[in-house]
Short mmCIF file of C-alpha atoms in Angstrom, two decimals:
data_model
loop_
_atom_site.label_atom_id
_atom_site.label_comp_id
_atom_site.label_asym_id
_atom_site.label_seq_id
_atom_site.Cartn_x
_atom_site.Cartn_y
_atom_site.Cartn_z
CA MET A 1 1.14 -18.72 -22.34
CA LYS A 2 -0.03 -15.10 -22.16
CA ALA A 3 1.39 -13.04 -19.30
CA THR A 4 1.21 -9.39 -18.28
CA ILE A 5 4.62 -7.70 -18.09
CA LEU A 6 5.44 -4.21 -16.82
CA TYR A 7 8.40 -2.71 -18.70
CA GLY A 8 8.34 0.74 -17.11
CA PRO A 9 6.00 3.58 -16.13
CA ARG A 10 2.68 3.10 -17.93
CA ASP A 11 4.19 0.48 -20.23
CA VAL A 12 2.17 -2.72 -19.74
CA ARG A 13 2.35 -5.46 -22.35
CA VAL A 14 0.74 -8.87 -22.66
CA GLU A 15 3.14 -11.24 -24.35
CA GLU A 16 3.96 -14.89 -24.76
CA ARG A 17 6.09 -16.34 -21.96
CA PRO A 18 7.06 -19.94 -21.11
CA LYS A 19 4.54 -21.76 -19.00
CA PRO A 20 5.88 -22.06 -15.42
CA GLU A 21 7.25 -25.38 -14.24
CA ILE A 22 7.74 -27.05 -10.88
CA GLN A 23 11.04 -25.77 -9.46
CA HIS A 24 10.86 -27.16 -5.94
CA PRO A 25 9.02 -30.20 -4.52
CA THR A 26 6.81 -27.83 -2.49
CA ASP A 27 5.52 -25.97 -5.59
CA ALA A 28 2.16 -26.09 -7.35
CA ILE A 29 1.21 -24.93 -10.86
CA ILE A 30 -2.21 -23.31 -11.19
CA LYS A 31 -4.34 -22.57 -14.24
CA LEU A 32 -5.88 -19.21 -13.38
CA ALA A 33 -9.66 -18.88 -13.39
CA ALA A 34 -9.38 -15.08 -13.50
CA ALA A 35 -6.84 -12.40 -12.69
CA CYS A 36 -7.03 -8.77 -11.63
CA VAL A 37 -5.14 -5.53 -11.15
CA CYS A 38 -4.41 -4.41 -7.58
CA GLY A 39 -4.17 -0.83 -6.38
CA SER A 40 -0.64 -1.60 -5.22
CA ASP A 41 0.25 -2.48 -8.84
CA LEU A 42 -0.27 1.19 -9.64
CA TRP A 43 2.79 2.24 -7.62
CA PRO A 44 5.26 0.73 -10.13
CA TYR A 45 2.89 1.46 -13.03
CA ARG A 46 3.05 5.17 -12.20
CA GLY A 47 6.80 5.06 -11.68
CA THR A 48 6.68 5.62 -7.91
CA ASP A 49 8.35 2.24 -7.44
CA ASN A 50 11.32 1.79 -9.75
CA VAL A 51 11.19 -0.97 -12.35
CA ALA A 52 14.74 -1.93 -13.30
CA GLU A 53 13.75 -4.73 -15.69
CA PRO A 54 10.56 -6.22 -17.16
CA VAL A 55 8.44 -7.62 -14.32
CA PRO A 56 5.63 -10.22 -14.52
CA MET A 57 2.67 -8.62 -12.78
CA GLY A 58 -0.07 -9.83 -10.44
CA HIS A 59 -0.35 -11.36 -6.97
CA GLU A 60 -4.08 -12.12 -6.59
CA TYR A 61 -5.27 -15.47 -7.83
CA CYS A 62 -7.61 -18.40 -7.80
CA GLY A 63 -7.84 -21.32 -10.15
CA ILE A 64 -7.42 -25.02 -10.71
CA VAL A 65 -4.34 -26.95 -9.65
CA GLU A 66 -2.65 -28.46 -12.69
CA GLU A 67 0.47 -29.99 -11.17
CA VAL A 68 2.10 -30.33 -7.74
CA GLY A 69 5.59 -31.08 -6.50
CA SER A 70 6.48 -34.39 -4.89
CA GLU A 71 6.20 -33.04 -1.32
CA VAL A 72 2.79 -31.34 -1.68
CA THR A 73 0.07 -33.17 0.24
CA SER A 74 -2.76 -30.72 1.02
CA VAL A 75 -3.87 -29.96 -2.56
CA ARG A 76 -4.00 -32.09 -5.67
CA PRO A 77 -4.47 -31.60 -9.41
CA GLY A 78 -8.03 -30.76 -10.37
CA GLN A 79 -8.91 -28.90 -7.17
CA PHE A 80 -10.03 -25.28 -7.16
CA VAL A 81 -7.83 -23.21 -4.86
CA VAL A 82 -7.39 -19.69 -3.52
CA GLY A 83 -4.08 -18.46 -2.18
CA SER A 84 -2.52 -15.46 -0.50
CA PHE A 85 -0.06 -12.94 -1.96
CA PHE A 86 2.71 -14.18 0.35
CA ALA A 87 3.66 -17.83 0.30
CA SER A 88 4.09 -19.28 3.79
CA ASP A 89 4.80 -22.64 5.36
CA ASN A 90 1.84 -22.17 7.76
CA THR A 91 3.72 -24.16 10.39
CA CYS A 92 6.33 -21.82 11.91
CA GLU A 93 5.62 -20.00 15.17
CA ILE A 94 4.80 -16.76 13.35
CA CYS A 95 2.27 -18.53 11.11
CA GLN A 96 0.73 -20.34 14.05
CA ALA A 97 0.23 -16.96 15.73
CA GLY A 98 -1.82 -15.86 12.72
CA TYR A 99 0.78 -13.82 10.84
CA GLN A 100 1.54 -15.94 7.80
CA SER A 101 2.57 -12.82 5.86
CA GLY A 102 5.47 -12.62 8.32
CA CYS A 103 6.42 -16.30 8.00
CA ILE A 104 10.14 -16.87 8.50
CA HIS A 105 10.13 -18.72 5.16
CA ARG A 106 7.78 -16.34 3.35
CA GLN A 107 8.14 -15.75 -0.36
CA GLY A 108 6.49 -13.11 -2.51
CA ILE A 109 3.94 -14.24 -5.07
CA GLY A 110 4.09 -12.82 -8.57
CA GLY A 111 2.99 -13.35 -12.14
CA SER A 112 -0.69 -14.07 -11.55
CA GLN A 113 -1.91 -11.80 -14.38
CA ALA A 114 -1.37 -14.71 -16.73
CA GLU A 115 -2.84 -17.99 -17.85
CA TYR A 116 -0.71 -20.07 -15.45
CA MET A 117 1.39 -19.37 -12.36
CA ARG A 118 3.71 -21.15 -9.96
CA VAL A 119 2.88 -21.06 -6.26
CA PRO A 120 5.72 -21.91 -3.84
CA LEU A 121 5.08 -23.50 -0.44
CA ALA A 122 1.77 -24.75 -1.80
CA ASP A 123 0.75 -26.71 1.32
CA GLY A 124 0.91 -23.63 3.51
CA THR A 125 -0.34 -21.11 0.98
CA LEU A 126 -3.30 -22.60 -0.88
CA VAL A 127 -6.81 -23.36 0.38
CA ALA A 128 -8.94 -25.74 -1.66
CA THR A 129 -12.71 -25.52 -1.96
CA ALA A 130 -14.79 -28.66 -1.46
CA GLU A 131 -15.89 -28.55 -5.10
CA HIS A 132 -15.53 -26.28 -8.09
CA PRO A 133 -17.43 -23.05 -7.36
CA PRO A 134 -20.07 -21.64 -9.71
CA ALA A 135 -18.84 -19.02 -12.17
CA ASP A 136 -20.61 -16.18 -10.39
CA LYS A 137 -18.50 -16.79 -7.25
CA ILE A 138 -15.14 -16.51 -9.05
CA PRO A 139 -14.83 -12.69 -8.67
CA SER A 140 -15.48 -12.87 -4.94
CA LEU A 141 -13.05 -15.74 -4.44
CA LEU A 142 -10.45 -13.82 -6.42
CA ALA A 143 -11.03 -10.82 -4.14
CA ALA A 144 -10.42 -13.04 -1.11
CA SER A 145 -6.85 -13.60 -2.29
CA ASP A 146 -5.89 -10.03 -1.37
CA VAL A 147 -8.24 -7.06 -1.18
CA LEU A 148 -10.92 -8.78 0.90
CA GLY A 149 -8.38 -10.42 3.19
CA THR A 150 -6.50 -7.13 3.49
CA GLY A 151 -9.63 -5.13 4.27
CA TRP A 152 -10.62 -7.79 6.79
CA PHE A 153 -7.23 -7.65 8.51
CA ALA A 154 -7.46 -3.83 8.61
CA ALA A 155 -10.79 -4.07 10.42
CA VAL A 156 -9.49 -6.70 12.85
CA ALA A 157 -6.32 -4.67 13.48
CA ALA A 158 -8.47 -1.61 14.16
CA GLU A 159 -10.40 -3.61 16.79
CA VAL A 160 -13.70 -3.16 14.95
CA GLY A 161 -16.63 -4.61 16.86
CA PRO A 162 -20.22 -4.14 18.02
CA GLY A 163 -21.14 -0.66 19.18
CA LYS A 164 -18.10 1.00 17.64
CA THR A 165 -17.78 3.84 15.15
CA VAL A 166 -15.38 3.09 12.30
CA ALA A 167 -13.85 5.55 9.85
CA VAL A 168 -12.29 4.32 6.60
CA VAL A 169 -9.57 6.37 4.90
CA GLY A 170 -9.37 5.32 1.26
CA ASP A 171 -12.16 4.40 -1.15
CA GLY A 172 -10.29 1.90 -3.31
CA ALA A 173 -11.08 -1.79 -3.27
CA VAL A 174 -9.33 -2.41 0.07
CA GLY A 175 -11.07 0.49 1.79
CA LEU A 176 -14.45 -0.57 0.40
CA LEU A 177 -13.94 -4.15 1.56
CA GLY A 178 -12.77 -2.82 4.91
CA ILE A 179 -16.27 -1.35 5.12
CA LEU A 180 -17.78 -4.73 4.26
CA ALA A 181 -15.64 -6.34 6.96
CA ALA A 182 -16.55 -3.70 9.53
CA LYS A 183 -20.24 -4.25 8.83
CA HIS A 184 -19.88 -8.02 9.18
CA LEU A 185 -17.92 -7.60 12.42
CA GLY A 186 -20.77 -5.63 13.93
CA ALA A 187 -19.74 -1.97 13.72
CA GLU A 188 -22.57 0.35 14.69
CA ARG A 189 -21.50 3.28 12.52
CA ILE A 190 -19.20 3.28 9.49
CA ILE A 191 -17.90 6.52 8.04
CA ALA A 192 -16.49 6.29 4.51
CA MET A 193 -14.11 9.03 3.43
CA SER A 194 -14.71 9.39 -0.31
CA ARG A 195 -15.16 12.06 -2.96
CA HIS A 196 -16.40 9.78 -5.75
CA THR A 197 -20.13 9.19 -6.12
CA ASP A 198 -19.79 5.69 -7.61
CA ARG A 199 -17.54 4.58 -4.76
CA GLN A 200 -19.78 6.25 -2.22
CA ALA A 201 -22.71 4.22 -3.55
CA LEU A 202 -20.78 0.96 -3.21
CA ALA A 203 -19.58 2.00 0.25
CA ARG A 204 -23.19 2.42 1.34
CA GLU A 205 -24.11 -0.92 -0.22
CA PHE A 206 -21.34 -2.56 1.82
CA GLY A 207 -22.51 -0.92 5.05
CA ALA A 208 -21.33 2.70 5.29
CA THR A 209 -23.72 4.90 7.27
CA ASP A 210 -22.00 8.25 6.63
CA ILE A 211 -19.90 9.81 3.88
CA VAL A 212 -17.17 12.40 4.47
CA GLU A 213 -15.78 14.11 1.37
CA GLU A 214 -13.26 16.36 3.12
CA ARG A 215 -9.61 15.33 3.35
CA GLY A 216 -6.67 16.13 5.58
CA ASP A 217 -7.34 18.33 8.58
CA ALA A 218 -10.80 19.22 7.26
CA GLY A 219 -11.65 15.53 7.06
CA VAL A 220 -10.41 15.01 10.62
CA GLU A 221 -12.57 17.86 11.86
CA ARG A 222 -15.61 16.41 10.11
CA ILE A 223 -15.02 13.03 11.77
CA LYS A 224 -14.75 14.79 15.13
CA GLU A 225 -18.03 16.63 14.47
CA LEU A 226 -19.77 13.35 13.70
CA THR A 227 -18.47 11.72 16.89
CA GLY A 228 -19.16 14.36 19.50
CA GLY A 229 -15.60 15.67 19.36
CA TYR A 230 -14.02 12.34 20.27
CA GLY A 231 -13.05 10.77 16.96
CA ALA A 232 -13.73 7.23 15.77
CA HIS A 233 -13.09 4.16 17.91
CA SER A 234 -11.53 2.38 14.93
CA VAL A 235 -9.94 3.76 11.77
CA ILE A 236 -8.91 1.81 8.70
CA GLU A 237 -6.05 3.32 6.68
CA ALA A 238 -6.05 1.90 3.15
CA VAL A 239 -3.93 4.28 1.08
CA GLY A 240 -0.33 4.42 2.28
CA THR A 241 0.55 8.12 1.95
CA GLN A 242 1.68 10.65 4.53
CA GLU A 243 -1.65 12.47 4.34
CA SER A 244 -3.76 9.32 4.71
CA MET A 245 -1.75 8.03 7.68
CA LEU A 246 -1.91 11.33 9.56
CA GLN A 247 -5.59 11.66 8.73
CA ALA A 248 -6.22 8.19 10.15
CA ILE A 249 -4.30 8.79 13.38
CA ARG A 250 -5.80 12.22 13.96
CA ALA A 251 -9.35 10.98 13.31
CA THR A 252 -8.97 8.30 16.00
CA ARG A 253 -10.13 8.98 19.55
CA ARG A 254 -7.69 8.60 22.42
CA GLY A 255 -7.42 4.93 23.22
CA GLY A 256 -8.72 4.03 19.76
CA HIS A 257 -7.14 1.80 17.14
CA VAL A 258 -5.79 2.33 13.62
CA GLY A 259 -5.51 -0.64 11.29
CA TYR A 260 -3.12 0.39 8.52
CA VAL A 261 -2.77 -1.68 5.38
CA GLY A 262 -1.96 0.87 2.67
CA VAL A 263 1.52 0.12 1.32
CA ALA A 264 3.50 2.96 2.91
CA HIS A 265 5.27 5.43 0.63
CA ASP A 266 7.25 8.26 2.23
CA VAL A 267 5.33 8.06 5.49
CA SER A 268 7.01 9.47 8.59
CA LEU A 269 5.39 10.08 11.96
CA ASP A 270 6.20 12.73 14.53
CA GLY A 271 7.16 10.92 17.72
CA GLN A 272 5.77 13.52 20.09
CA GLU A 273 2.41 13.71 18.32
CA LEU A 274 2.18 9.94 18.33
CA PHE A 275 3.16 9.79 21.99
CA PHE A 276 0.34 12.09 23.09
CA SER A 277 -2.28 10.63 20.74
CA HIS A 278 -2.85 7.50 22.87
CA VAL A 279 -3.65 5.71 19.59
CA HIS A 280 -2.92 2.03 18.98
CA LEU A 281 -1.29 1.28 15.60
CA HIS A 282 -1.39 -2.18 14.08
CA GLY A 283 -1.03 -3.21 10.47
CA GLY A 284 1.28 -4.17 7.66
CA PRO A 285 0.96 -6.85 4.97
CA ALA A 286 -2.24 -8.71 5.71
CA PRO A 287 -1.99 -12.35 6.83
CA VAL A 288 -4.60 -13.30 4.24
CA ARG A 289 -3.90 -17.03 4.61
CA ASP A 290 -5.19 -16.89 8.20
CA TYR A 291 -8.58 -15.57 7.04
CA LEU A 292 -9.01 -17.52 3.80
CA PRO A 293 -10.96 -20.55 5.11
CA HIS A 294 -13.48 -18.29 6.88
CA LEU A 295 -13.79 -15.84 3.98
CA ILE A 296 -14.21 -18.60 1.42
CA ASP A 297 -16.97 -20.10 3.57
CA LEU A 298 -18.78 -16.74 3.85
CA ILE A 299 -18.55 -16.24 0.09
CA LEU A 300 -19.80 -19.70 -0.86
CA LYS A 301 -22.67 -19.40 1.61
CA GLY A 302 -23.66 -16.10 0.01
CA GLU A 303 -23.21 -14.09 3.21
CA ILE A 304 -20.82 -11.59 1.59
CA ASP A 305 -20.29 -10.55 -2.04
CA PRO A 306 -16.90 -8.80 -2.27
CA GLY A 307 -16.76 -9.37 -6.02
CA LYS A 308 -18.86 -6.24 -6.44
CA VAL A 309 -15.64 -4.21 -6.24
CA PHE A 310 -14.88 -5.36 -9.80
CA ASP A 311 -16.52 -2.70 -11.93
CA LEU A 312 -14.52 -3.36 -15.09
CA GLU A 313 -13.88 -6.66 -16.85
CA VAL A 314 -11.62 -7.08 -19.87
CA PRO A 315 -9.84 -10.01 -21.53
CA LEU A 316 -6.31 -10.73 -20.29
CA ASP A 317 -4.77 -9.45 -23.51
CA GLN A 318 -6.28 -6.01 -22.77
CA ALA A 319 -4.52 -5.67 -19.41
CA ALA A 320 -3.06 -2.30 -20.42
CA LYS A 321 -6.61 -0.97 -20.72
CA ALA A 322 -7.37 -2.20 -17.20
CA TYR A 323 -4.30 -0.49 -15.73
CA LYS A 324 -5.13 2.78 -17.51
CA ALA A 325 -8.72 2.76 -16.24
CA MET A 326 -7.63 2.22 -12.64
CA ASP A 327 -4.84 4.78 -12.94
CA GLU A 328 -7.38 7.36 -14.13
CA ARG A 329 -9.85 6.30 -11.40
CA ARG A 330 -12.42 5.26 -13.98
CA ALA A 331 -12.49 1.83 -12.35
CA VAL A 332 -12.34 0.73 -8.73
CA LYS A 333 -10.86 -2.65 -9.61
CA ALA A 334 -10.40 -4.39 -12.94
CA LEU A 335 -10.90 -8.11 -13.49
CA LEU A 336 -8.91 -9.79 -16.25
CA ARG A 337 -10.80 -12.68 -17.82
CA VAL A 338 -8.24 -15.41 -18.55
#
């Protein structure tokens, strides 16, 4: 089968690899309907995260179950499924509390930028649709596997709700879908922090009411100006850098909430500043599995269309082109047609 492999910084290759096989009785093998490149894939692509050996890439997926292990009972061959980027048993106390990405038996998912993939802990990780979805829903269902679920968790963690003002730091796919989530959850005002006109347009389509182009302290001051000096009730942090995290905290009013989902790189917080900020912080790897049934239902009913974040589509064997376009910010999110 064809699979996308990262060999080192900016060295992406699509090559023939053995088709995955059942390794444990709780596994499932999926034939991918489509694949995509995640913003977090750019960290190793750019060399920020070290790559010691060739790595199969991809952790967002949806497709048709081809084979299941002997202990799998909740999905069967032929079903269309969506899964999360962490495998979980969905039965432990952490899972039952809604934090499947913190499952005591969690396993990372990898290798989804390919024709086939193996999903461990299939019963607790995969959600099947009632029937095969129409082709035009595939991008949105693929988005639900990570960026939609992550943006949704960011909004929930930031306590987004009716009557609140929300600021979103980061205009990548997660930030944009955080805007979509905030709109659906009833936010009264949504401020998108973005310098890119194409992303600003999509932000407005998803529900943003204001655009702030300034960054850092200037961006914080602009948020304060727009909120009567108070700051936003809820702030979504969807980047993962020192600047974005401080910008999010400082743009939040006292007593407000920050939902942080950007994969943190070299972020450190001053204890005294945090102490006097009176800001609630909640985030981490999104428990996408907890939201999947609801998000899939919203997508299939046509109430949300997160697939609009895919503004580039290329065949799987052109994955290097997709990575390059996202690295150069010529694409928000690239879909790989399998």
